[in-house]
Coordinates of N, CA and C in Angstrom, one line a residue:
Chain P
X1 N -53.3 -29.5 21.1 CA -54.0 -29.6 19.8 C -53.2 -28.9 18.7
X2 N -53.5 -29.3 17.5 CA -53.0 -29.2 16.2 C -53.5 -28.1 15.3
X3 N -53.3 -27.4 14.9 CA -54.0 -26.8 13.7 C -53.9 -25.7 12.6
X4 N -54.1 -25.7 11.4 CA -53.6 -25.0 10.5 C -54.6 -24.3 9.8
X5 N -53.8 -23.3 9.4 CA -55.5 -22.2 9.1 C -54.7 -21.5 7.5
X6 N -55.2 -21.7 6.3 CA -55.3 -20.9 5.5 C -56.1 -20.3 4.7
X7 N -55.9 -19.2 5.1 CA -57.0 -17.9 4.9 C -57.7 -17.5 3.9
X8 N -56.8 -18.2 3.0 CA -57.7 -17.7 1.7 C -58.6 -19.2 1.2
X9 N -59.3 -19.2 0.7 CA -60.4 -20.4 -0.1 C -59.8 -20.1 -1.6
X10 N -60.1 -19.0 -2.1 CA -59.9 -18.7 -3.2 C -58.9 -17.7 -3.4
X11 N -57.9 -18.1 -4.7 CA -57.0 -17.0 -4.9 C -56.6 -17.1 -6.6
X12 N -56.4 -16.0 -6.9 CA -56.5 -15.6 -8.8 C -55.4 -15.3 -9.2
X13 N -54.6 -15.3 -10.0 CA -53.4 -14.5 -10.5 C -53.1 -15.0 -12.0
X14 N -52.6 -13.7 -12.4 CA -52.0 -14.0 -13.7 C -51.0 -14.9 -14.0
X15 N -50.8 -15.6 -15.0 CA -49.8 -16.5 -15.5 C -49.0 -15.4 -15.6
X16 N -47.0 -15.6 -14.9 CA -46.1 -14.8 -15.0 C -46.3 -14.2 -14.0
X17 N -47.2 -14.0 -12.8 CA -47.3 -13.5 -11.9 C -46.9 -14.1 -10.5
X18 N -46.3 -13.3 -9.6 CA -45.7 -14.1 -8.2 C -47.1 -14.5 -7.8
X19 N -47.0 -15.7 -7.0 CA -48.2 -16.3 -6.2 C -47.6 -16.7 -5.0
X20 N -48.1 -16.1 -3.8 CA -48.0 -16.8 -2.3 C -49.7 -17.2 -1.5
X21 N -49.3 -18.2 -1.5 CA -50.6 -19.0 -0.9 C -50.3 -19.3 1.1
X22 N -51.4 -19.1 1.2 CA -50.8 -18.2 2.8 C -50.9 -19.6 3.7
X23 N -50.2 -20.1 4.9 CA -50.5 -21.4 6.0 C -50.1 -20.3 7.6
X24 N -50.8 -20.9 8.5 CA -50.3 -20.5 9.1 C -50.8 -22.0 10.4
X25 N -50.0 -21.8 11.2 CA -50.2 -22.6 12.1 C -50.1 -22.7 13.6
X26 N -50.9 -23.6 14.3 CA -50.8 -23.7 15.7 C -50.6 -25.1 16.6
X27 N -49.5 -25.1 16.8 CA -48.7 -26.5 17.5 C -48.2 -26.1 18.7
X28 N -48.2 -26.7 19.6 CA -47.4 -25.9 21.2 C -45.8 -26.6 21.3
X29 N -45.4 -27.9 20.3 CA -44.4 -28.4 20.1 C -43.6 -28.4 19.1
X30 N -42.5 -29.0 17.8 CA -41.9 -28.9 17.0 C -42.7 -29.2 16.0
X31 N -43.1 -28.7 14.9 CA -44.3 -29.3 13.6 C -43.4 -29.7 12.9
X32 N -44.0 -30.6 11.9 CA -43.1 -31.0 10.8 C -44.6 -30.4 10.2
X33 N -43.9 -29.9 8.6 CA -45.1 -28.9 7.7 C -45.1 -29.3 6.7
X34 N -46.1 -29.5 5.4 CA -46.1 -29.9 4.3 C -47.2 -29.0 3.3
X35 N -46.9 -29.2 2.2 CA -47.8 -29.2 1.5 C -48.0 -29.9 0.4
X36 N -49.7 -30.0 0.1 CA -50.1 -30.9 -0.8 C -50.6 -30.5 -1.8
X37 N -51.0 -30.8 -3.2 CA -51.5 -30.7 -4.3 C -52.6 -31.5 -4.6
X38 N -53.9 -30.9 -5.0 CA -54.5 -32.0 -5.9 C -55.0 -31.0 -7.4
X39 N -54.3 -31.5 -8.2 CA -54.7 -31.2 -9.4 C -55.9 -32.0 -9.9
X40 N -56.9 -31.1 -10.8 CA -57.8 -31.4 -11.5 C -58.0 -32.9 -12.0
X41 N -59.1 -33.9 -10.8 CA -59.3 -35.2 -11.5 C -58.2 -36.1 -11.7
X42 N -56.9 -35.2 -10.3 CA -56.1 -36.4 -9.7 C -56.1 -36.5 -8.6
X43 N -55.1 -37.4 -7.9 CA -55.3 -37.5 -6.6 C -54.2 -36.6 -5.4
X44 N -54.9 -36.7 -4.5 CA -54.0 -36.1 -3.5 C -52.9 -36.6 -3.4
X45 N -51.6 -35.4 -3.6 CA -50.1 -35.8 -3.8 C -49.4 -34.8 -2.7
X46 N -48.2 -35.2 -2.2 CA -47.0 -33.9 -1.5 C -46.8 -33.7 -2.7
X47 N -46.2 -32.0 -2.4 CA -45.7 -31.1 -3.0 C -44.5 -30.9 -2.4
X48 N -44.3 -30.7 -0.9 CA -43.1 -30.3 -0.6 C -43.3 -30.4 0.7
X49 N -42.0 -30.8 1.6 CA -42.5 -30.8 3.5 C -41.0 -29.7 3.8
X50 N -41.1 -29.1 4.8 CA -40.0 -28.2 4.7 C -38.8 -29.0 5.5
X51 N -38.6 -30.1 5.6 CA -37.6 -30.6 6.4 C -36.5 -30.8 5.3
X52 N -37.2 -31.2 3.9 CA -36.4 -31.1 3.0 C -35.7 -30.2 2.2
X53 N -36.4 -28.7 2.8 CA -35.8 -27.5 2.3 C -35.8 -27.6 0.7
X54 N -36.8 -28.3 -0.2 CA -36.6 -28.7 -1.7 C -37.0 -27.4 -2.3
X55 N -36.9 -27.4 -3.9 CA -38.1 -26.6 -4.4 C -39.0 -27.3 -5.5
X56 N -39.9 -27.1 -5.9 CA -40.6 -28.5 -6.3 C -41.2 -27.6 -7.4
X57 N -40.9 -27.6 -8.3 CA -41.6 -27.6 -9.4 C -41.8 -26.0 -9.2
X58 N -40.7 -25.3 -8.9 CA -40.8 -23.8 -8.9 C -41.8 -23.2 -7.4
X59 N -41.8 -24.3 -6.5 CA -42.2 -24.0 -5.4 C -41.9 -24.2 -4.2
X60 N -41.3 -23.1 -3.4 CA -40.7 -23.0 -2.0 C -41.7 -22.9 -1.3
X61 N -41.7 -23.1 0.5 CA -42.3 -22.7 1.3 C -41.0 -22.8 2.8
X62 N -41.0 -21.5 3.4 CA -40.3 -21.8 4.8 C -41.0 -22.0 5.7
X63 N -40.8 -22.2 6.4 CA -41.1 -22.3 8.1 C -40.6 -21.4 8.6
X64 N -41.7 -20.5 9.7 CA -41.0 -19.1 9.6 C -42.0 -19.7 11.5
X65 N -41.3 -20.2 12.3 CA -41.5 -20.4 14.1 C -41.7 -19.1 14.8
X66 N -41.4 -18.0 14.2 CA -42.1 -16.9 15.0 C -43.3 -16.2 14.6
X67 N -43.9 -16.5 13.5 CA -44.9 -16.3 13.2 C -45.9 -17.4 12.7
X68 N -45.1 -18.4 13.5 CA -46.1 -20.0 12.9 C -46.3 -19.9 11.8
X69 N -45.9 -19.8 10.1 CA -46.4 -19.6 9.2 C -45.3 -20.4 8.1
X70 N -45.9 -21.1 7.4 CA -44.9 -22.2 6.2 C -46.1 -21.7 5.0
X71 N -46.0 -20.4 4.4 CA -46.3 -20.0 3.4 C -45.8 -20.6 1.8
X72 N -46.4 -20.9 0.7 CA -46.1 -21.5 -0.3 C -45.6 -20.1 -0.7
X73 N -44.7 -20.7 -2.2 CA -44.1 -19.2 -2.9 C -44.2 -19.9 -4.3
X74 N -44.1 -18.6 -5.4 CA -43.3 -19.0 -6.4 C -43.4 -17.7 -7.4
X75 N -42.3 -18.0 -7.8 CA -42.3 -15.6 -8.3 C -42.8 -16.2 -9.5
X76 N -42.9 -16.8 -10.6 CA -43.8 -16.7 -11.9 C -44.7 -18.0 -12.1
X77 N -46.3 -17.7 -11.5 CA -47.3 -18.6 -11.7 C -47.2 -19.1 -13.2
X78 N -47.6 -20.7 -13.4 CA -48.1 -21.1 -14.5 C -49.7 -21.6 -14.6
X79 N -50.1 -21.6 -15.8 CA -51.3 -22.4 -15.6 C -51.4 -23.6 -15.2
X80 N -50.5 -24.2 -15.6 CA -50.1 -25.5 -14.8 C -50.5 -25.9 -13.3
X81 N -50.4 -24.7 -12.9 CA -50.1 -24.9 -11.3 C -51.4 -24.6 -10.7
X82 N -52.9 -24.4 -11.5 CA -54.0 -24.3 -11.4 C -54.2 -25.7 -10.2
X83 N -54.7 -25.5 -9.2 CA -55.2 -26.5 -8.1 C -56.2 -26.5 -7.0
X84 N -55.7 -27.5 -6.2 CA -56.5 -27.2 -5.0 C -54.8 -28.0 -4.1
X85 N -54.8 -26.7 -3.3 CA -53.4 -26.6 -2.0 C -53.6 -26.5 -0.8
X86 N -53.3 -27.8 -0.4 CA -53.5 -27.8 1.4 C -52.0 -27.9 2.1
X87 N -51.9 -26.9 2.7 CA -51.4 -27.0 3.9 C -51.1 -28.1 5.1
X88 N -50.5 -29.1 5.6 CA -50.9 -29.9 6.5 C -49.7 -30.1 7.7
X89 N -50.2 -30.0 8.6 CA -48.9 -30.1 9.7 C -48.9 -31.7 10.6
X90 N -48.1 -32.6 10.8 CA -47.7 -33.2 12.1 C -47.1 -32.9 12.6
X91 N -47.7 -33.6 14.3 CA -46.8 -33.1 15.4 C -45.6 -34.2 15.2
X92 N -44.9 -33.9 16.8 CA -44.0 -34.7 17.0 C -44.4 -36.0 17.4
X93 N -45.2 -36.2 18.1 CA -46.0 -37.8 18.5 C -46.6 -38.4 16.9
X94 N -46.4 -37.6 16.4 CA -46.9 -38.5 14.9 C -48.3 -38.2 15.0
X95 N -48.7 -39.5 13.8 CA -49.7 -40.5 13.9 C -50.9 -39.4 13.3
X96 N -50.7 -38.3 13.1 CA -51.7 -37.6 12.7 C -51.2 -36.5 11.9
X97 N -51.6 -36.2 10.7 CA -51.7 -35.1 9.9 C -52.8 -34.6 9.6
X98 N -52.8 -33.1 10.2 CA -54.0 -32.1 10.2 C -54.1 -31.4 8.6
X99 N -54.7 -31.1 8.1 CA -54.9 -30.5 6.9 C -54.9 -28.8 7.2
X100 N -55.2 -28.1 6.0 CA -56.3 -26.7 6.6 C -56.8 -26.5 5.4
X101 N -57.4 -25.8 5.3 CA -59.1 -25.9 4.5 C -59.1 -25.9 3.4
X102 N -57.8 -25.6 3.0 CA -57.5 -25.4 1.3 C -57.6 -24.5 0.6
X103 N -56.6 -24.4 -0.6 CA -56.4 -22.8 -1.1 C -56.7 -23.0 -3.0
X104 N -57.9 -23.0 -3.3 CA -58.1 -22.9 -5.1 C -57.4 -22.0 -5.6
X105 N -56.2 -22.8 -6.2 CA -55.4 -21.4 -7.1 C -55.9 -21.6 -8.5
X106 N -56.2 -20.5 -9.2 CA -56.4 -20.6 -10.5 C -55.6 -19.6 -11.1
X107 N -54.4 -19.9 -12.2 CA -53.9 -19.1 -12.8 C -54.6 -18.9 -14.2
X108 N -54.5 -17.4 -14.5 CA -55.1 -17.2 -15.7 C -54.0 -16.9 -16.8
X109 N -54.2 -17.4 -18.3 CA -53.7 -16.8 -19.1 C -53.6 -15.5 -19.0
Chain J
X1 N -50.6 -50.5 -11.6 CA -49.6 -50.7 -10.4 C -50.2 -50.0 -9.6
X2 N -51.5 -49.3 -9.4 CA -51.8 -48.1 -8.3 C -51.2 -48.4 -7.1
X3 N -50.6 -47.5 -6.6 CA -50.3 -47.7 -5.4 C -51.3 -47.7 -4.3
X4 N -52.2 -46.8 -4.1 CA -53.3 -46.9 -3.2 C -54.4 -46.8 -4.4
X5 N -55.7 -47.9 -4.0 CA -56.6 -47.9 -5.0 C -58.1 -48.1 -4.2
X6 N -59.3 -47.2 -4.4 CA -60.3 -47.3 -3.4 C -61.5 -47.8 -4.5
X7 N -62.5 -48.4 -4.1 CA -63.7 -49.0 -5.0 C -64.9 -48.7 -4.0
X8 N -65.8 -48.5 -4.4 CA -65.6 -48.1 -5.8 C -65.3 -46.5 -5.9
X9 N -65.4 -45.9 -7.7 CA -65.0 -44.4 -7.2 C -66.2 -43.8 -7.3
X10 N -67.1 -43.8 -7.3 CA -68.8 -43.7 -7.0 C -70.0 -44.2 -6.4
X11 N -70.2 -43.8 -5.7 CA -71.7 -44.3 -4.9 C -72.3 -43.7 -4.9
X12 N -73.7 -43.9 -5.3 CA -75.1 -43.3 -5.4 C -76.0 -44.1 -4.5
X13 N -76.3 -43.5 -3.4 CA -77.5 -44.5 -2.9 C -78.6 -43.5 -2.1
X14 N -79.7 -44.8 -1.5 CA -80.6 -43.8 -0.6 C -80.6 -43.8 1.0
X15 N -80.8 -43.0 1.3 CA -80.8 -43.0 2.8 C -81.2 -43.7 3.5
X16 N -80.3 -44.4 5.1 CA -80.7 -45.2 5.3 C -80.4 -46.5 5.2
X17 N -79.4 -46.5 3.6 CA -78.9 -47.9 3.7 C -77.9 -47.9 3.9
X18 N -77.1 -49.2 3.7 CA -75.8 -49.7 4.3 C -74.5 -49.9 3.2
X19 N -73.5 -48.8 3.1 CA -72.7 -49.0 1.9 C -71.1 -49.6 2.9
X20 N -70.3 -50.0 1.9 CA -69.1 -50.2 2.1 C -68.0 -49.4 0.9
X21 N -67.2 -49.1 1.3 CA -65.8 -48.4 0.2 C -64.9 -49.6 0.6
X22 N -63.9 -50.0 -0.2 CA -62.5 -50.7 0.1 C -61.2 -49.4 -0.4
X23 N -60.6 -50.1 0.6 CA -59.1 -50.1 0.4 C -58.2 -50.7 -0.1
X24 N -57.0 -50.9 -1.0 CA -56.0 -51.2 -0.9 C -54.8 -50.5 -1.5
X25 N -53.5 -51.1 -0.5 CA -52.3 -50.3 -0.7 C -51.3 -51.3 -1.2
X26 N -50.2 -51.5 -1.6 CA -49.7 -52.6 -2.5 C -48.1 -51.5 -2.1
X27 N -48.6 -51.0 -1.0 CA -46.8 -50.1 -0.9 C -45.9 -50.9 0.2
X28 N -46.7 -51.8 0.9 CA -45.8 -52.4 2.0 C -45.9 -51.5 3.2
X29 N -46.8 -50.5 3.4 CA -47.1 -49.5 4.1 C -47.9 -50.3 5.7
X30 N -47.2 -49.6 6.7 CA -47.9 -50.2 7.8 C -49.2 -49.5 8.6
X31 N -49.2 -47.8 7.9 CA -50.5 -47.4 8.3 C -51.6 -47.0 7.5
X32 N -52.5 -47.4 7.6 CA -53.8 -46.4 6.7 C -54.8 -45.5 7.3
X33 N -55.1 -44.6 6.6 CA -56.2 -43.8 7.4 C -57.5 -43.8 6.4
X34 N -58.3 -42.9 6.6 CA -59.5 -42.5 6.1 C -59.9 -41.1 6.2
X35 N -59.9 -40.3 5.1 CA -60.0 -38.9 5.5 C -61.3 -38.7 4.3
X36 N -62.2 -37.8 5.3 CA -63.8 -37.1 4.8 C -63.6 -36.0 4.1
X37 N -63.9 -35.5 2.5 CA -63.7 -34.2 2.1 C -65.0 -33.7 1.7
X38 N -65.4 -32.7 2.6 CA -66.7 -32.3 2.6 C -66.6 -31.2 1.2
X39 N -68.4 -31.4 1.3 CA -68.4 -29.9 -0.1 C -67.7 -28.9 -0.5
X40 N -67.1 -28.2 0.9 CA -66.8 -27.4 0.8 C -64.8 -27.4 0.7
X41 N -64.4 -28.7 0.1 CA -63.3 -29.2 0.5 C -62.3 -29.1 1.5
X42 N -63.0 -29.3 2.6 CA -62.1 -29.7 4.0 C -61.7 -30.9 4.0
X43 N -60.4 -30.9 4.3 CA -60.4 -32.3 4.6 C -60.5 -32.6 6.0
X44 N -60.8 -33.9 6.6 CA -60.9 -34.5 8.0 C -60.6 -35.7 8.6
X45 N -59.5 -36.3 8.8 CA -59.0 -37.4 9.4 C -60.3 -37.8 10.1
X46 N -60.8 -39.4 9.6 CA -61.5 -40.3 10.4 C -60.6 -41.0 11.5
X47 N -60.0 -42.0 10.3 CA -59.7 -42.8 11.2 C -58.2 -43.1 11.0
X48 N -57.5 -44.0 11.8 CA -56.0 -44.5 11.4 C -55.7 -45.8 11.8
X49 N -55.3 -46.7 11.2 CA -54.6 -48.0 11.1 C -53.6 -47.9 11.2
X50 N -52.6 -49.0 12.5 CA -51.4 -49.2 12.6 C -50.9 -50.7 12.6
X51 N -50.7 -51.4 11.2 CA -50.9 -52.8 11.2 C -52.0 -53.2 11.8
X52 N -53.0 -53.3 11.1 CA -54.4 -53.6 11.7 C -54.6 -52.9 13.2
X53 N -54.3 -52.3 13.4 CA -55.0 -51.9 15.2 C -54.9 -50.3 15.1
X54 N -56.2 -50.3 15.7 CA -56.9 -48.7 15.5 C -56.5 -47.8 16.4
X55 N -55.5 -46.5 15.6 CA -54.9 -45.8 16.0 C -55.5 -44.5 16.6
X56 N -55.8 -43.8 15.2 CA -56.4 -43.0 15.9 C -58.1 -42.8 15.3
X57 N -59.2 -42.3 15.6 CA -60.3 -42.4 16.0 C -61.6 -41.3 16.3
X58 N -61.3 -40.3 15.4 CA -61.8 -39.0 15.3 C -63.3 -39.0 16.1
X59 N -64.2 -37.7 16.1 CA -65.5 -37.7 16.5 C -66.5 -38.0 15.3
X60 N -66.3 -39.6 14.9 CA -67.2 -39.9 13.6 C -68.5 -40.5 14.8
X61 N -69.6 -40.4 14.0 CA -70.6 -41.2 14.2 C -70.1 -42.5 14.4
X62 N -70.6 -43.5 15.4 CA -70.3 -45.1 15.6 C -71.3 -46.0 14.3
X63 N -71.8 -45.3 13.4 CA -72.4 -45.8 12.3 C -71.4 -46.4 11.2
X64 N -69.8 -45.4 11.2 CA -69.2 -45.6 10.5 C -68.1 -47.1 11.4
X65 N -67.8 -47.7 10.9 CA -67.0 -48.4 11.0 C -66.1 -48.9 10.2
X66 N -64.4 -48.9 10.6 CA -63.9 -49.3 9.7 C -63.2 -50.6 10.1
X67 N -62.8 -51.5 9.2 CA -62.4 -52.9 9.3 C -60.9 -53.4 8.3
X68 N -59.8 -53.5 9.3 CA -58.9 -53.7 8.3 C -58.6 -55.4 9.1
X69 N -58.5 -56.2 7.7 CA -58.6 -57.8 7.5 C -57.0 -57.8 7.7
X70 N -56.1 -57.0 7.1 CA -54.9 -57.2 6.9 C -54.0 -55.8 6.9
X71 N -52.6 -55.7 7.2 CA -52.2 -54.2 7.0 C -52.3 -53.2 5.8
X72 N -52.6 -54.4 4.6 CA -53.0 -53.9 3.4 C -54.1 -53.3 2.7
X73 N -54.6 -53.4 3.7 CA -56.5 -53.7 3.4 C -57.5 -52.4 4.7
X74 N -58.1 -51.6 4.2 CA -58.8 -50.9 5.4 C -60.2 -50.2 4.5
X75 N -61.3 -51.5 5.4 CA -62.4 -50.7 4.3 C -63.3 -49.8 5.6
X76 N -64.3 -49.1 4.6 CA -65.1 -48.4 5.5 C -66.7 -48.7 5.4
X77 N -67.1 -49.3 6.7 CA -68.6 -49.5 6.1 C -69.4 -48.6 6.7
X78 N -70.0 -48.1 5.8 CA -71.3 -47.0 6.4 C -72.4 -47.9 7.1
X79 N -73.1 -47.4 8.3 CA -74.7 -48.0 8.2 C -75.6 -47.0 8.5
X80 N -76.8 -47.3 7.9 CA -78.0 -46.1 7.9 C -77.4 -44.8 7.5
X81 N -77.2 -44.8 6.3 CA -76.7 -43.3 6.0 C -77.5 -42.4 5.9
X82 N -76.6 -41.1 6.0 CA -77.4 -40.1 6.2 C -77.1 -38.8 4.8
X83 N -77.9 -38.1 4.9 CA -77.7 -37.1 3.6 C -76.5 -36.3 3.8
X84 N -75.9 -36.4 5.2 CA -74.6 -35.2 5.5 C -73.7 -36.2 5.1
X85 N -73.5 -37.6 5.1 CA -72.8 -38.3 4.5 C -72.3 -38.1 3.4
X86 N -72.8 -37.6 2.5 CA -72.6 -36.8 1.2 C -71.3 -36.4 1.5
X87 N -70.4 -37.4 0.3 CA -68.6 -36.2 0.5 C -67.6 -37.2 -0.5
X88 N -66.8 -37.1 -0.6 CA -65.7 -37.6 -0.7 C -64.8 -38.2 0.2
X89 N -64.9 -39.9 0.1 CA -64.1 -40.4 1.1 C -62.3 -40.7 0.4
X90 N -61.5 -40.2 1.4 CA -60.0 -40.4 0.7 C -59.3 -41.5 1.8
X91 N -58.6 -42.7 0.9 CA -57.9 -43.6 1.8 C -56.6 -43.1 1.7
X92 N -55.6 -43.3 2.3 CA -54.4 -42.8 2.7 C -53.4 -44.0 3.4
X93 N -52.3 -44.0 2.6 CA -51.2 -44.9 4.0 C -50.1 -44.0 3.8
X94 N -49.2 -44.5 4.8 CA -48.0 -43.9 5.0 C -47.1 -45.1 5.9
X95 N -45.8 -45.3 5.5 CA -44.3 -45.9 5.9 C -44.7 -46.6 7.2
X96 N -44.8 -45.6 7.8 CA -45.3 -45.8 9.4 C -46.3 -44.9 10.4
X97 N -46.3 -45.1 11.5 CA -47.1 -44.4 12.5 C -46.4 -42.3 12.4
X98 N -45.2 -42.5 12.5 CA -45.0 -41.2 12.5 C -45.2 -40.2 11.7
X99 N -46.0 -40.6 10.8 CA -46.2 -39.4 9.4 C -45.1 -38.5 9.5
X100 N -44.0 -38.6 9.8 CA -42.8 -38.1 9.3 C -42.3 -37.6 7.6
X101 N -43.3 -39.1 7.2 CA -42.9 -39.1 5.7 C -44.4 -38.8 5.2
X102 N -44.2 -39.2 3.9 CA -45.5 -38.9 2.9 C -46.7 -39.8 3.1
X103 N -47.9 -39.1 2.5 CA -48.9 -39.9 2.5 C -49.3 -39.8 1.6
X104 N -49.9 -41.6 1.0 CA -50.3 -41.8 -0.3 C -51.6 -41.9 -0.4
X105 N -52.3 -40.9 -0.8 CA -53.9 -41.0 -1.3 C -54.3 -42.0 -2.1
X106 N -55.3 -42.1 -2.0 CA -56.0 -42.9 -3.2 C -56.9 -42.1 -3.8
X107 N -57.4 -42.3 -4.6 CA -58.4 -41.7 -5.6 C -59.7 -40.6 -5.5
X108 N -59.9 -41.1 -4.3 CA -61.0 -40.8 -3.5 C -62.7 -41.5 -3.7
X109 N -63.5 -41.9 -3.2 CA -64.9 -42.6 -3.3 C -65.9 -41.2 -3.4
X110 N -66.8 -40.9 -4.1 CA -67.4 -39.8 -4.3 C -68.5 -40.5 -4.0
X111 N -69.6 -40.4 -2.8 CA -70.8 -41.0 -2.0 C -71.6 -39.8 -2.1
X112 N -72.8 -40.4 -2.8 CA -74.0 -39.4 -2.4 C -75.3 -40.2 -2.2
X113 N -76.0 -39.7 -1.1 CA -76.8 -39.6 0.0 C -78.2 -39.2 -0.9
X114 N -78.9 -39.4 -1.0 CA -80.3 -39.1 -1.9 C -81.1 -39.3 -0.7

């Protein structure tokens, strides 16, 4: 079984302020990890999958296998980046992407 | 040009009856799914399309059924709905079966249950 757990529902920070939005995960095989964005009255989009090691718009996440955990990052929040962030893992058989519950970031002026 | 487009983006009805959402993808994409985003924004994989044939198949009610005519195409028809029905339904495709790559959302169907 599959599944990804981020802990927080809600998280606040100042514009200019570091923001880490937490994932953590549980796979017994190789995960591929992603994360997704849906900003305000758009639609669900990737953000970033860590196979590509990218940074997207001032946002990293690693894959960290000994603590199952592909944590978002980004050292200076914008308002911009005000959302709703899920987390989502496939396995290796495919064919399914698990979500996890989602993380409301709101940056404040 | 949307790439994934769902209809409608609102439903209002009363319990008990029988609604349908459509799908379409215009990506050349060979799978689609169906994912439930409850109140509390969870999301929840229903269902999955792999060139028309049903992949995978969550623990939905057998009320829900979905029907894809073509690989492009995956609608969902409700019957006898219920007030937990209440949600946001999101359609989704992706390249292929391995979700290796991205998935493309659609808009989402915003269904409420009275």
């Amino acid at each position: 079984a599959q599944r990804v757990t981020q802990p927080e529902k809600l998280l606040s920070v100042f514009k200019g302020a570091p923001v880490e939005l937490k994932c953590n995960y549980s796979y017994s095989g190789s995960p591929e990890l992603f994360w997704y964005v849906q900003y305000s009255r758009q639609r669900l989009q990737l953000l970033l999958r860590h196979i590509s090691r990218e940074s997207i718009k001032g946002f990293t996440a690693d894959l960290n296998k000994g603590e199952t955990s592909f944590h978002l990052k980004k050292p200076f929040a914008q308002e911009e980046d005000s959302a709703m962030y899920y987390c989502a893992l496939s396995g290796t058989s495919g064919s399914r992407l698990t979500f996890g519950e989602g993380t409301q970031l709101t940056v404040n002026p | 040009d949307t790439a994934v487009s769902q209809t409608p983006k609102y439903l209002v009805t009363q319990m008990g009856n029988d609604k349908s959402i459509k799908c379409e993808q215009n990506l050349g994409h060979d799978t689609m799914y169906w994912y439930k985003q409850d109140s509390k924004k969870f999301l929840k994989i229903m269902f999955s399309y792999n060139n028309k044939e049903l992949i995978i198949n969550e623990t939905v009610p057998n009320r829900f059924s979905p029907k894809s005519p073509d690989k492009a195409h995956l609608n969902l028809h409700i019957n006898s709905l219920e007030l937990g029905d209440s949600a946001v339904y999101f359609c989704a495709s992706s390249q292929d079966l391995g979700v290796t790559g991205e998935l493309f959302f659609g808009e989402g169907s915003r269904l409420t249950v009275l």
